[in-house]
Coordinates of C-alpha atoms and ligand atoms in Angstrom, one line a residue:
X59 CA -16.3 -19.5 -18.2
X60 CA -17.8 -16.6 -16.4
X61 CA -15.3 -16.9 -13.5
X62 CA -12.4 -16.1 -15.9
X63 CA -14.0 -12.8 -16.6
X64 CA -13.7 -11.9 -12.9
X65 CA -10.2 -12.8 -12.1
X66 CA -7.0 -14.2 -13.7
X67 CA -6.1 -15.9 -10.4
X68 CA -6.6 -19.6 -10.8
X69 CA -7.2 -20.2 -7.1
X70 CA -9.8 -17.4 -7.1
X71 CA -11.5 -18.9 -10.2
X72 CA -11.9 -22.2 -8.4
X73 CA -13.3 -20.6 -5.3
X74 CA -15.8 -18.5 -7.3
X75 CA -17.3 -21.7 -8.7
X76 CA -17.7 -23.0 -5.1
X77 CA -19.3 -19.8 -3.7
X78 CA -21.6 -19.7 -6.8
X79 CA -22.6 -23.3 -6.3
X80 CA -23.3 -22.6 -2.6
X81 CA -25.2 -19.4 -3.3
X82 CA -22.8 -17.3 -1.3
X83 CA -22.6 -13.7 -2.5
X84 CA -19.1 -12.2 -3.1
X85 CA -17.9 -8.7 -4.0
X86 CA -18.4 -9.6 -7.7
X87 CA -22.1 -10.4 -7.2
X88 CA -22.7 -7.3 -5.2
X89 CA -21.0 -5.2 -7.9
X90 CA -23.3 -6.7 -10.4
X91 CA -26.3 -5.9 -8.2
X92 CA -25.2 -2.3 -8.1
X93 CA -25.4 -1.9 -11.9
X94 CA -25.9 0.6 -13.3
X95 CA -23.8 2.7 -10.9
X96 CA -24.8 6.3 -10.5
X97 CA -23.5 8.5 -13.4
X98 CA -23.4 11.6 -11.2
X99 CA -21.3 9.9 -8.6
X100 CA -19.0 8.4 -11.2
X101 CA -18.3 11.8 -12.7
X102 CA -17.9 13.4 -9.2
X103 CA -20.7 16.0 -9.8
X104 CA -22.9 15.1 -6.9
X105 CA -22.6 17.2 -3.7
X106 CA -24.2 16.4 -0.4
X107 CA -22.0 18.6 1.8
X108 CA -25.0 20.5 3.2
X109 CA -28.6 19.8 3.9
X110 CA -29.9 22.0 1.1
X111 CA -28.6 19.2 -1.2
X112 CA -28.0 16.7 -2.5
X113 CA -27.3 18.6 -5.6
X114 CA -26.4 17.2 -9.0
X115 CA -25.0 18.9 -12.0
X116 CA -26.3 17.9 -15.4
X117 CA -23.3 17.2 -17.5
X118 CA -25.4 17.7 -20.7
X119 CA -27.4 20.8 -19.8
X120 CA -29.2 22.3 -16.8
X121 CA -28.8 22.7 -13.9
X122 CA -25.2 23.8 -14.1
X123 CA -25.0 24.8 -10.4
X124 CA -26.0 23.4 -7.0
X125 CA -28.4 25.3 -4.7
X126 CA -25.6 27.3 -3.3
X127 CA -24.1 28.2 -6.7
X128 CA -21.3 25.7 -6.7
X129 CA -20.5 24.5 -10.3
X130 CA -19.2 21.2 -11.5
X131 CA -15.5 22.3 -11.2
X132 CA -16.0 23.3 -7.6
X133 CA -17.9 20.2 -6.7
X134 CA -15.5 17.9 -8.4
X135 CA -12.4 19.5 -6.8
X136 CA -14.1 19.6 -3.4
X137 CA -15.0 16.0 -3.6
X138 CA -11.5 15.0 -4.6
X139 CA -10.0 17.0 -1.8
X140 CA -12.2 15.2 0.7
X141 CA -11.2 11.8 -0.7
X142 CA -7.5 12.8 -0.5
X143 CA -8.0 13.9 3.1
X144 CA -9.7 10.5 3.8
X145 CA -6.8 8.5 2.4
X146 CA -4.3 10.7 4.1
X147 CA -6.1 10.4 7.4
X148 CA -5.9 6.6 7.1
X149 CA -2.1 6.6 6.6
X150 CA -1.5 9.3 9.2
X151 CA -3.6 7.4 11.8
X152 CA -1.6 4.3 11.0
X153 CA 1.7 6.1 11.5
X154 CA 0.4 7.5 14.8
X155 CA -0.1 3.9 16.1
X156 CA 3.5 3.2 15.4
X157 CA 4.8 6.4 16.9
X158 CA 2.7 5.8 20.1
X159 CA 4.3 2.4 20.4
X160 CA 7.8 3.9 20.1
X161 CA 7.0 6.4 22.7
X162 CA 5.8 3.7 25.1
X163 CA 8.9 1.6 24.3
X164 CA 11.0 4.5 25.4
X165 CA 9.3 4.8 28.7
X166 CA 9.4 1.1 29.2
X167 CA 5.6 0.8 29.4
X168 CA 5.1 -2.0 26.9
X169 CA 6.5 -5.3 25.8
X170 CA 7.8 -4.3 22.4
X171 CA 11.5 -3.7 21.8
X172 CA 13.6 -1.8 19.4
X173 CA 14.9 -4.3 16.8
X174 CA 16.9 -2.0 14.6
X175 CA 19.1 0.4 16.5
X176 CA 20.9 1.5 13.3
X177 CA 17.7 2.7 11.8
X178 CA 16.8 4.5 15.0
X179 CA 20.1 6.3 15.0
X180 CA 20.0 7.1 11.3
X181 CA 16.4 8.4 11.7
X182 CA 17.3 10.5 14.7
X183 CA 20.2 12.1 13.0
X184 CA 18.2 12.9 9.9
X185 CA 15.6 14.7 11.8
X186 CA 18.2 16.7 13.7
X187 CA 18.5 14.8 17.0
X188 CA 21.9 14.6 18.7
X189 CA 22.5 11.0 19.5
X190 CA 26.0 11.0 21.0
X191 CA 26.1 9.8 24.6
X192 CA 22.4 8.8 24.7
X193 CA 21.0 5.4 25.2
X194 CA 18.6 4.0 22.7
X195 CA 15.5 4.6 24.9
X196 CA 16.5 8.2 25.2
X197 CA 17.0 8.6 21.5
X198 CA 13.7 6.7 20.9
X199 CA 11.9 9.2 23.1
X200 CA 13.2 12.1 21.2
X201 CA 12.4 10.5 17.8
X202 CA 8.8 9.9 19.0
X203 CA 8.6 13.5 20.2
X204 CA 9.7 14.8 16.7
X205 CA 7.3 12.5 15.1
X206 CA 4.5 13.8 17.2
X207 CA 5.3 17.3 16.1
X208 CA 5.1 16.1 12.5
X209 CA 1.7 14.6 13.3
X210 CA 0.2 17.5 15.3
X211 CA 2.4 20.6 15.0
X212 CA 0.4 23.7 14.4
X213 CA 2.9 25.9 12.6
X214 CA 6.1 25.8 10.7
X215 CA 7.1 23.3 8.0
X216 CA 6.5 19.6 8.6
X217 CA 9.6 18.2 10.2
X218 CA 9.6 14.8 8.5
X219 CA 9.2 16.5 5.1
X220 CA 12.0 18.9 5.8
X221 CA 14.3 16.1 6.9
X222 CA 13.8 13.9 3.9
X223 CA 12.5 15.7 0.8
X224 CA 15.1 16.8 -1.8
X225 CA 15.9 20.6 -1.6
X226 CA 14.8 21.2 -5.2
X227 CA 11.3 19.8 -4.3
X228 CA 11.0 21.8 -1.2
X229 CA 11.7 24.9 -3.2
X230 CA 9.0 24.0 -5.7
X231 CA 6.5 23.2 -3.0
X232 CA 7.3 26.4 -1.1
X233 CA 6.7 28.4 -4.2
X234 CA 3.3 26.9 -4.6
X235 CA 2.5 27.4 -0.9
X236 CA 1.8 23.7 -0.4
X237 CA 4.3 22.7 2.3
X238 CA 2.2 21.3 5.1
X239 CA 2.4 22.0 8.8
X240 CA 1.4 19.2 11.2
X241 CA -0.7 16.5 9.6
X242 CA -3.7 16.8 11.9
X243 CA -3.9 20.5 11.2
X244 CA -3.9 20.0 7.4
X245 CA -6.4 17.2 7.4
X246 CA -8.7 19.3 9.6
X247 CA -8.2 22.2 7.3
X248 CA -9.1 20.2 4.2
X249 CA -12.4 19.2 5.9
X250 CA -13.1 22.8 6.7
X251 CA -12.1 24.1 3.3
X252 CA -14.5 21.7 1.6
X253 CA -17.5 22.3 3.9
X254 CA -20.4 24.4 2.6
X255 CA -19.7 28.0 1.7
X256 CA -15.9 27.9 2.1
X257 CA -13.6 27.3 -0.9
X258 CA -15.1 27.5 -4.4
X259 CA -11.9 28.0 -6.3
X260 CA -11.0 24.7 -8.1
X261 CA -7.3 25.7 -8.4
X262 CA -7.0 26.5 -4.8
X263 CA -8.8 23.2 -3.9
X264 CA -6.4 21.2 -6.1
X265 CA -3.3 22.9 -4.5
X266 CA -4.8 21.9 -1.2
X267 CA -5.0 18.4 -2.6
X268 CA -1.2 18.5 -3.4
X269 CA -0.7 19.4 0.2
X270 CA -2.6 16.4 1.3
X271 CA -0.4 14.3 -0.9
X272 CA 2.6 15.6 0.9
X273 CA 1.1 15.0 4.3
X274 CA 0.3 11.4 3.1
X275 CA 3.9 10.9 1.8
X276 CA 5.8 12.2 4.8
X277 CA 3.5 12.0 7.9
X278 CA 1.8 8.9 6.7
X279 CA 4.0 6.6 4.6
X280 CA 7.5 7.7 5.5
X281 CA 6.8 8.1 9.2
X282 CA 5.0 4.7 9.4
X283 CA 7.8 2.9 7.6
X284 CA 10.6 4.5 9.6
X285 CA 9.1 3.8 13.0
X286 CA 8.0 0.3 12.0
X287 CA 11.5 -0.5 10.8
X288 CA 12.9 0.7 14.1
X289 CA 10.5 -1.5 16.1
X290 CA 10.2 -4.6 13.9
X291 CA 13.5 -4.6 12.0
X292 CA 14.6 -3.7 8.5
X293 CA 13.3 -6.1 5.9
X294 CA 15.9 -8.3 4.2
X295 CA 15.3 -10.7 1.3
X296 CA 13.1 -13.6 2.2
X297 CA 11.6 -16.6 0.3
X298 CA 8.0 -17.5 0.6
X299 CA 4.9 -18.6 -1.3
X300 CA 1.8 -16.8 -2.4
X301 CA -1.8 -17.8 -3.0
X302 CA -4.6 -19.7 -1.3
X303 CA -2.6 -22.9 -1.6
X304 CA -0.5 -21.7 1.4
X305 CA -3.5 -22.6 3.6
X306 CA -3.1 -26.1 5.0
X307 CA -6.1 -28.3 6.0
X308 CA -4.1 -30.2 8.6
X309 CA -3.1 -27.1 10.5
X310 CA -4.9 -24.4 12.5
X311 CA -5.0 -21.6 9.9
X312 CA -4.8 -18.1 11.2
X313 CA -5.1 -15.2 8.7
X314 CA -3.9 -11.7 9.5
X315 CA -5.7 -9.0 7.5
X316 CA -5.5 -5.2 7.6
X317 CA -2.6 -2.9 7.7
X318 CA -0.8 -2.2 11.1
X319 CA 1.9 -4.7 12.1
X320 CA 1.7 -4.0 15.8
X321 CA -1.0 -6.6 16.2
X322 CA 0.0 -9.1 13.5
X323 CA 3.6 -9.3 14.7
X324 CA 2.3 -10.3 18.2
X325 CA -0.2 -12.8 16.8
X326 CA 2.6 -14.4 14.9
X327 CA 4.7 -14.6 18.0
X328 CA 1.9 -16.3 19.9
X329 CA 1.2 -18.7 17.0
X330 CA 4.8 -19.9 17.5
X331 CA 4.4 -20.1 21.2
X332 CA 1.2 -22.1 21.2
X333 CA 2.2 -24.6 18.6
X334 CA 2.0 -27.4 21.2
X335 CA -1.6 -26.6 22.1
X336 CA -2.6 -26.8 18.5
X337 CA -0.9 -30.2 18.3
X338 CA -2.8 -31.3 21.4
X339 CA -6.0 -30.3 19.6
X340 CA -5.1 -32.7 16.7
X341 CA -3.6 -30.2 14.3
X342 CA -0.1 -30.5 12.9
X343 CA 0.7 -26.9 14.1
X344 CA -0.4 -23.4 13.4
X345 CA -0.1 -21.9 10.0
X346 CA -0.2 -18.1 9.6
X347 CA -1.0 -16.5 6.3
X348 CA -1.5 -12.8 5.4
X349 CA -4.0 -10.8 3.4
X350 CA -3.6 -7.2 2.1
X351 CA -0.9 -5.0 3.6
X352 CA -0.5 -6.4 7.1
X353 CA 0.2 -9.6 5.1
X354 CA 2.9 -7.7 3.3
X355 CA 4.4 -6.4 6.6
X356 CA 4.8 -9.9 8.1
X357 CA 6.0 -11.2 4.7
X358 CA 8.7 -8.6 4.4
X359 CA 10.0 -9.1 7.9
X360 CA 9.0 -12.7 8.8
X361 CA 8.5 -14.5 5.5
X362 CA 4.8 -15.2 6.3
X363 CA 3.1 -16.4 3.1
X364 CA 0.5 -14.1 1.6
X365 CA -2.8 -15.9 1.0
X366 CA -4.4 -13.4 -1.3
X367 CA -5.0 -9.7 -2.0
X368 CA -7.9 -7.4 -1.5
X369 CA -10.5 -9.1 -3.8
X370 CA -9.7 -12.6 -2.6
X371 CA -10.4 -12.0 1.1
X372 CA -13.9 -13.6 1.0
X373 CA -12.6 -16.5 -1.1
X374 CA -10.0 -17.4 1.5
X375 CA -12.8 -17.9 4.0
X376 CA -14.8 -19.9 1.5
X377 CA -12.0 -22.6 1.5
X378 CA -13.5 -23.6 4.9
X379 CA -9.9 -23.9 6.2
X380 CA -9.5 -20.5 7.8
X381 CA -10.1 -21.1 11.5
X382 CA -9.7 -17.4 12.4
X383 CA -9.2 -14.2 10.6
X384 CA -8.0 -11.3 12.7
X385 CA -8.3 -7.9 11.3
X386 CA -7.2 -4.4 12.3
X387 CA -8.0 -1.5 10.0
X388 CA -8.6 -0.7 6.3
X389 CA -9.7 -2.7 3.3
X390 CA -11.7 -5.2 5.4
X391 CA -14.9 -6.1 3.5
X392 CA -17.9 -6.0 6.0
X393 CA -19.1 -9.1 4.2
X394 CA -16.4 -11.3 5.7
X395 CA -18.6 -12.3 8.7
X396 CA -21.3 -13.4 6.3
X397 CA -19.0 -15.7 4.3
X398 CA -17.4 -17.0 7.5
X399 CA -20.9 -17.9 8.8
X400 CA -21.6 -19.8 5.6
X401 CA -18.4 -21.8 5.8
X402 CA -16.3 -21.8 8.9
X403 CA -14.0 -19.6 10.9
X404 CA -14.1 -16.8 13.4
X405 CA -13.7 -13.2 12.4
X406 CA -12.0 -11.1 15.2
X407 CA -11.9 -7.4 15.0
X408 CA -9.4 -5.6 17.2
X409 CA -9.5 -1.9 16.8
X410 CA -12.0 0.5 18.4
X411 CA -12.7 2.2 15.1
X412 CA -13.1 -1.0 13.0
X413 CA -15.9 -3.2 14.2
X414 CA -18.0 -5.5 12.0
X415 CA -21.4 -6.8 12.9
X416 CA -21.2 -10.5 13.5
X417 CA -17.5 -10.5 14.4
X418 CA -16.0 -11.1 17.8
X419 CA -14.2 -8.0 19.2
X420 CA -11.0 -8.4 21.2
X421 CA -9.8 -4.9 21.8
X422 CA -6.1 -4.5 21.1
X423 CA -4.0 -2.3 23.2
X424 CA -0.2 -1.8 23.3
X425 CA -0.1 -2.5 27.0
X426 CA -1.9 -5.8 26.8
X427 CA -0.9 -6.9 23.4
X428 CA 0.6 -10.2 24.5
X429 CA -2.5 -11.2 26.5
X430 CA -4.8 -10.2 23.6
X431 CA -2.6 -12.0 21.0
X432 CA -2.6 -15.1 23.2
X433 CA -6.3 -15.0 23.5
X434 CA -6.8 -14.6 19.7
X435 CA -4.5 -17.6 19.0
X436 CA -6.2 -19.7 21.6
X437 CA -9.6 -18.9 20.0
X438 CA -8.2 -20.0 16.7
X439 CA -7.4 -23.4 18.2
X440 CA -10.9 -23.7 19.6
X441 CA -12.3 -22.8 16.2
X442 CA -10.1 -25.5 14.6
X443 CA -11.7 -28.0 16.9
X444 CA -15.1 -26.9 15.7
X445 CA -14.1 -27.2 12.0
X446 CA -15.4 -30.8 12.1
X447 CA -17.0 -32.0 8.9
X448 CA -17.0 -28.5 7.2
X449 CA -15.9 -29.3 3.6
X450 CA -12.5 -27.9 3.0
X451 CA -11.5 -26.8 -0.6
X452 CA -8.0 -25.4 -0.8
X453 CA -7.0 -24.7 -4.4
X454 CA -3.6 -26.3 -5.1
X455 CA -2.2 -23.0 -6.2
X456 CA 0.9 -21.4 -4.8
X457 CA 3.8 -19.6 -6.4
X458 CA 7.3 -19.3 -5.0
X459 CA 8.2 -15.7 -4.3
X460 CA 11.0 -13.5 -3.0
X461 CA 10.3 -10.4 -1.0
X462 CA 11.9 -8.1 1.6
X463 CA 13.6 -5.6 -0.8
X464 CA 14.0 -2.6 1.4
X465 CA 16.3 0.1 0.0
X466 CA 18.9 -1.1 2.4
X467 CA 18.5 -4.7 1.1
X468 CA 18.8 -3.5 -2.5
X469 CA 21.9 -1.5 -1.8
X470 CA 23.2 -4.5 0.1
X471 CA 22.8 -6.7 -3.0
X472 CA 24.3 -4.0 -5.2
X473 CA 27.3 -3.6 -2.9
X474 CA 28.3 -7.2 -3.7
X475 CA 29.0 -5.9 -7.2
X476 CA 30.6 -2.7 -6.1
X477 CA 31.3 -2.3 -2.4
X478 CA 32.6 1.3 -2.6
X479 CA 29.9 2.7 -4.8
X480 CA 26.8 0.4 -4.7
X481 CA 24.6 2.6 -6.8
X482 CA 27.1 2.8 -9.6
X483 CA 26.3 -0.6 -11.2
X484 CA 22.6 0.3 -11.3
X485 CA 23.1 3.8 -12.7
X486 CA 25.7 2.6 -15.2
X487 CA 23.3 0.0 -16.5
X488 CA 20.5 2.6 -16.8
X489 CA 22.9 4.9 -18.7
X490 CA 24.0 2.1 -21.0
X491 CA 20.3 1.2 -21.7
X492 CA 20.5 -2.3 -20.3
X493 CA 17.9 -1.1 -17.9
X494 CA 15.6 1.3 -19.8
X495 CA 14.1 2.7 -16.6
X496 CA 12.1 1.7 -13.5
X497 CA 8.4 1.6 -12.7
X498 CA 6.8 1.2 -9.3
X499 CA 3.5 -0.7 -9.5
X500 CA 1.4 -0.2 -6.4
X501 CA -2.1 -0.2 -5.0
X502 CA -5.1 -2.3 -4.9
X503 CA -7.5 -4.6 -6.7
X504 CA -10.7 -3.0 -7.9
X505 CA -13.8 -5.1 -8.7
X506 CA -14.2 -3.0 -11.9
X507 CA -11.1 -4.6 -13.3
X508 CA -10.6 -8.4 -13.8
X509 CA -8.6 -9.2 -10.6
X510 CA -4.8 -8.9 -11.1
X511 CA -5.1 -8.6 -14.9
X512 CA -3.9 -5.0 -15.2
X513 CA -1.0 -5.6 -12.7
X514 CA 0.2 -8.7 -14.5
X515 CA -0.2 -7.7 -18.1
X516 CA 1.3 -4.3 -17.6
X517 CA 4.3 -5.6 -15.8
X518 CA 4.9 -8.4 -18.3
X519 CA 5.1 -5.8 -21.0
X520 CA 7.4 -3.6 -19.0
X521 CA 9.9 -6.2 -18.0
X522 CA 10.0 -7.5 -21.6
X523 CA 11.1 -4.0 -22.5
X524 CA 13.9 -4.0 -19.9
X525 CA 12.0 -1.9 -17.4
X526 CA 12.9 -2.8 -13.8
X527 CA 9.7 -3.1 -11.7
X528 CA 9.4 -2.5 -8.0
X529 CA 6.1 -3.3 -6.3
X530 CA 4.1 -2.9 -3.1
X531 CA 0.6 -3.4 -1.7
X532 CA -1.9 -5.6 -3.5
X533 CA 0.0 -5.1 -6.7
X534 CA 2.9 -7.1 -5.2
X535 CA 0.4 -9.8 -4.2
X536 CA -0.9 -10.0 -7.7
X537 CA 2.5 -10.2 -9.2
X538 CA 3.6 -12.8 -6.7
X539 CA 0.6 -15.0 -7.4
X540 CA 1.5 -14.8 -11.1
X541 CA 5.1 -15.9 -10.6
X542 CA 6.7 -12.5 -11.2
X543 CA 8.4 -12.3 -7.9
X544 CA 10.6 -15.2 -8.8
X545 CA 13.9 -15.5 -10.7
X546 CA 12.3 -17.8 -13.3
X547 CA 10.4 -14.8 -14.5
X548 CA 13.7 -13.0 -15.1
X549 CA 14.8 -15.9 -17.2
X550 CA 11.6 -16.4 -19.1
X551 CA 10.0 -12.9 -19.4
X552 CA 12.6 -10.2 -19.0
X553 CA 14.3 -8.4 -21.9
X554 CA 17.9 -9.4 -22.5
X555 CA 19.5 -6.2 -21.0
X556 CA 17.4 -6.5 -17.8
X557 CA 18.1 -10.2 -17.6
X558 CA 21.8 -9.7 -17.8
X559 CA 21.9 -7.1 -15.0
X560 CA 19.6 -9.0 -12.7
X561 CA 21.7 -12.2 -13.3
X562 CA 25.0 -10.4 -12.6
X563 CA 23.7 -8.8 -9.4
X564 CA 21.9 -12.0 -8.2
X565 CA 25.0 -14.1 -8.7
X566 CA 27.3 -11.6 -7.0
X567 CA 24.8 -11.4 -4.1
X568 CA 25.1 -15.2 -3.7
X569 CA 21.5 -16.1 -4.9
X570 CA 22.9 -18.6 -7.4
X571 CA 20.8 -17.0 -10.1
X572 CA 19.1 -13.7 -11.1
X573 CA 17.1 -11.4 -8.9
X574 CA 13.4 -11.5 -9.7
X575 CA 12.3 -8.9 -12.3
X576 CA 9.9 -7.4 -9.8
X577 CA 11.3 -6.4 -6.4
X578 CA 8.7 -6.6 -3.6
X579 CA 9.3 -3.5 -1.4
X580 CA 6.4 -4.0 1.0
X581 CA 3.1 -2.7 2.0
X582 CA 1.4 0.5 0.8
X583 CA 3.0 2.6 3.5
X584 CA 6.3 1.2 2.2
X585 CA 5.8 3.3 -0.9
X586 CA 8.0 5.6 1.1
X587 CA 10.8 3.2 0.3
X588 CA 10.3 3.9 -3.4
X589 CA 10.5 7.6 -2.6
X590 CA 13.7 7.0 -0.8
X591 CA 15.1 5.0 -3.7
X592 CA 14.2 7.8 -6.2
X593 CA 15.7 10.4 -3.9
X594 CA 18.9 8.4 -3.7
X595 CA 19.0 7.7 -7.4
X596 CA 18.4 11.4 -8.4
X597 CA 21.0 12.5 -5.9
X598 CA 23.6 10.1 -7.2
X599 CA 22.9 11.1 -10.8
X600 CA 22.9 14.8 -10.0
X601 CA 19.4 15.3 -11.4
X602 CA 16.0 15.9 -10.0
X603 CA 13.4 13.2 -9.5
X604 CA 11.2 14.6 -12.2
X605 CA 14.1 14.1 -14.7
X606 CA 14.6 10.3 -14.0
X607 CA 13.4 7.7 -16.5
X608 CA 10.9 6.4 -14.0
X609 CA 7.1 6.2 -13.6
X610 CA 4.6 4.9 -11.0
X611 CA 1.4 3.0 -11.7
X612 CA -1.7 2.0 -9.7
X613 CA -3.2 -0.4 -12.2
X614 CA -6.3 -1.3 -10.2
X615 CA -6.8 1.5 -7.7
X616 CA -9.6 1.2 -5.2
X617 CA -9.0 3.0 -1.9
X618 CA -8.9 6.7 -1.2
X619 CA -5.4 6.0 0.0
X620 CA -4.3 5.1 -3.5
X621 CA -5.3 8.6 -4.6
X622 CA -3.4 10.3 -1.8
X623 CA -0.3 8.1 -2.5
X624 CA -0.6 9.0 -6.2
X625 CA -0.9 12.7 -5.5
X626 CA 2.3 12.4 -3.4
X627 CA 4.0 10.7 -6.3
X628 CA 2.9 13.5 -8.7
X629 CA 4.1 16.1 -6.2
X630 CA 7.6 14.3 -6.2
X631 CA 7.6 14.9 -10.0
X632 CA 6.6 11.3 -11.0
X633 CA 4.5 10.4 -14.0
X634 CA 1.8 8.4 -12.4
X635 CA -0.5 6.0 -14.3
X636 CA -3.9 5.0 -13.0
X637 CA -5.7 2.1 -14.6
X638 CA -9.1 3.6 -13.7
X639 CA -10.1 7.3 -13.5
X640 CA -11.0 8.7 -10.1
X641 CA -14.4 10.4 -9.9
X642 CA -13.3 13.6 -11.6
X643 CA -14.4 13.3 -15.2
X644 CA -17.4 15.6 -14.6
X645 CA -15.0 18.6 -14.6
X646 CA -12.9 19.2 -17.7
X647 CA -10.9 21.8 -15.8
X648 CA -10.0 19.4 -12.9
X649 CA -9.3 16.5 -15.3
X650 CA -7.2 18.7 -17.6
X651 CA -5.2 20.1 -14.7
X652 CA -4.4 16.7 -13.2
X653 CA -3.5 14.9 -16.4
X654 CA -1.7 17.8 -18.2
X655 CA -1.2 21.3 -16.7
X656 CA 0.1 20.1 -13.3
X657 CA 3.2 18.9 -15.1
X658 CA 4.4 22.5 -15.6
X659 CA 4.1 23.1 -11.9
X660 CA 5.3 19.8 -10.4
X661 CA 7.1 17.9 -13.2
X662 CA 4.7 14.9 -12.7
X663 CA 1.1 14.3 -13.8
X664 CA -1.6 11.6 -13.8
X665 CA -2.0 9.4 -16.9
X666 CA -5.2 7.3 -17.1
X667 CA -5.3 4.3 -19.3
X668 CA -7.2 1.1 -18.7
X669 CA -5.8 -1.1 -21.5
X670 CA -2.6 -2.7 -20.2
X671 CA -0.7 -2.8 -23.5
X672 CA -1.5 0.8 -24.2
X673 CA -0.6 1.8 -20.7
X674 CA 2.7 0.1 -21.0
X675 CA 3.3 1.8 -24.3
X676 CA 2.5 5.2 -22.7
X677 CA 4.8 4.6 -19.8
X678 CA 7.6 3.4 -22.0
X679 CA 7.2 6.5 -24.2
X680 CA 7.5 8.7 -21.1
X681 CA 10.6 6.8 -20.0
X682 CA 12.2 7.2 -23.4
X683 CA 11.4 10.9 -23.4
X684 CA 13.1 11.3 -20.1
X685 CA 16.1 9.3 -21.3
X686 CA 16.3 11.5 -24.3
X687 CA 16.2 14.7 -22.2
X688 CA 19.1 13.3 -20.1
X689 CA 21.1 12.7 -23.3
X690 CA 20.8 8.9 -23.0
Ligands
XCC907 FE1 -6.1 -2.0 0.4 FE2 -3.2 -2.0 1.4 FE3 -5.3 -1.1 -1.8 FE4 -4.7 -3.4 -1.1 S1 -3.3 -2.0 -1.9 S2 -6.6 -2.8 -1.5 S3 -5.4 0.0 0.0 S4 -4.6 -3.4 1.0 NI1 -2.6 -0.7 -0.2
SF4_908 FE1 -25.8 21.7 -2.9 FE2 -24.0 23.6 -2.4 FE3 -25.0 22.2 -0.3 FE4 -23.3 21.0 -2.0 S1 -22.8 22.7 -0.6 S2 -25.2 20.2 -1.3 S3 -23.8 22.1 -4.0 S4 -26.1 23.6 -1.7

């Protein structure tokens, strides 16, 4: 039963047998071929930042310094800062795409519209824009202008941060000297700071890392979410299904994969418009499914079913039923073209910075988004016609899920219990101990962990102990596939206190049963929603975020983005669990600072534990300590 060592997802297990029988390599095979992975790299003590290197530090003896004199602490801290800058750059570039779209909507240059005027007005007011007497395009223009300052302002404190961060945090960060200016300037500075012969002080490098976390949180996550809500609408609870069983052999299957919803929303629109052409081609219609975070975006707002998460992307293609996979940026395995060639389906790349050999490239632009989306969907119908006698194996696995829990949607549900004071029922139940605390599980799959296992086992343990879970990213996918985004999981797996609260709220909100024990809050940039919720909760309770009985967890982190998000969480004062250590263990000083000392400065810290039961116990211990400190 080798396939059960690789993944707990039953659909993935079935597909792995097929790829193995067909001799098609997947991410798991390539991981095996990489063994043993480099010990220096794993510990973070390899430097190739200049041409005198590469230099490696011997963790057991000599040499203790690189050619230039940098020691393990410097090299580890420098490498970490580069990774954080990489993750941050990805989120900030994503946010930029959305801001650019808003700017062009304001000038009437493109075919996108503003779907949520309330969010536009609320955002404008929060960032200090006068809205009275202005039309929405005028307001949008000013919001875009402010956003551009947050992205590329060269001095002063970052606007989006000043507008949203709690005052107590701003004071802490100011004292540490880590409040960012514009995002571009800070990312550029981190690259400079880590280049040969610049910063050698590990503490200074780590503080710069905290700054990257703040850039990520405010100029990446928060900005992207705010602008995407304005353009595409505020998510509201939706019902859908998750796992490869959402593919349907009788339909043209289009998979959207990547992160930025500007393209996937248009593709979805055109799939609906060209339904008849698909029927004329012999299909019953066009079926759209999502992978990774763009999948989460279209799930949250449109109910599009998620097919799988990061590690399952090749397996979706191996079903032979995917006629076209359209990708934008981030988390796309270059091997997808290979797998598609062995089975069936076109891979279409769309972004100038994300091309894959063997894929078709249809360049996406805001101005011609409709024509391009139309072309992509037409190509999927042509591809369907070519499917012919390709064997199709779609595992009969799909789980019912609920998603769409924006903060606004959560408050909406709570206001059915108490219209005047919606947060009161939640806070009362936390105080009474019916809800012990809350944990956000976020982030990726990582091939080093049995797919979805950490997410699912950790969360089962948490909800059994009356911890409310909110989830985003590939974690939410994992929990959805395992049935944890469904009310049945409340009935079957939640502790009695949590079950009673979720049932009362669910019934008051007209769901005819409990809310799920895990609330799906969206994509990885939607982690900003979790920040908003924590800010609101702390404000309501009159305490600081670092004092709340809450924690965050990336049980299976993979991407540099997961590190920058985690750093933002720690900067907010959140206890942040990682199921795998980053490449820092080669420096005792850096590891000690991030998992211990940083708590004195920021109130949050990292906690690394790869056993799910132990991790749950550690997180629950932390929550109980925080309750105790609050006198609960
Ligand atoms: Fe990528 Fe966002 Fe990680 Fe999943 S969770 S593997 S980053 S898709 Ni964002
Ligand atoms: Fe070696 Fe220093 Fe150059 Fe890094 S920067 S490769 S440690 S000489």
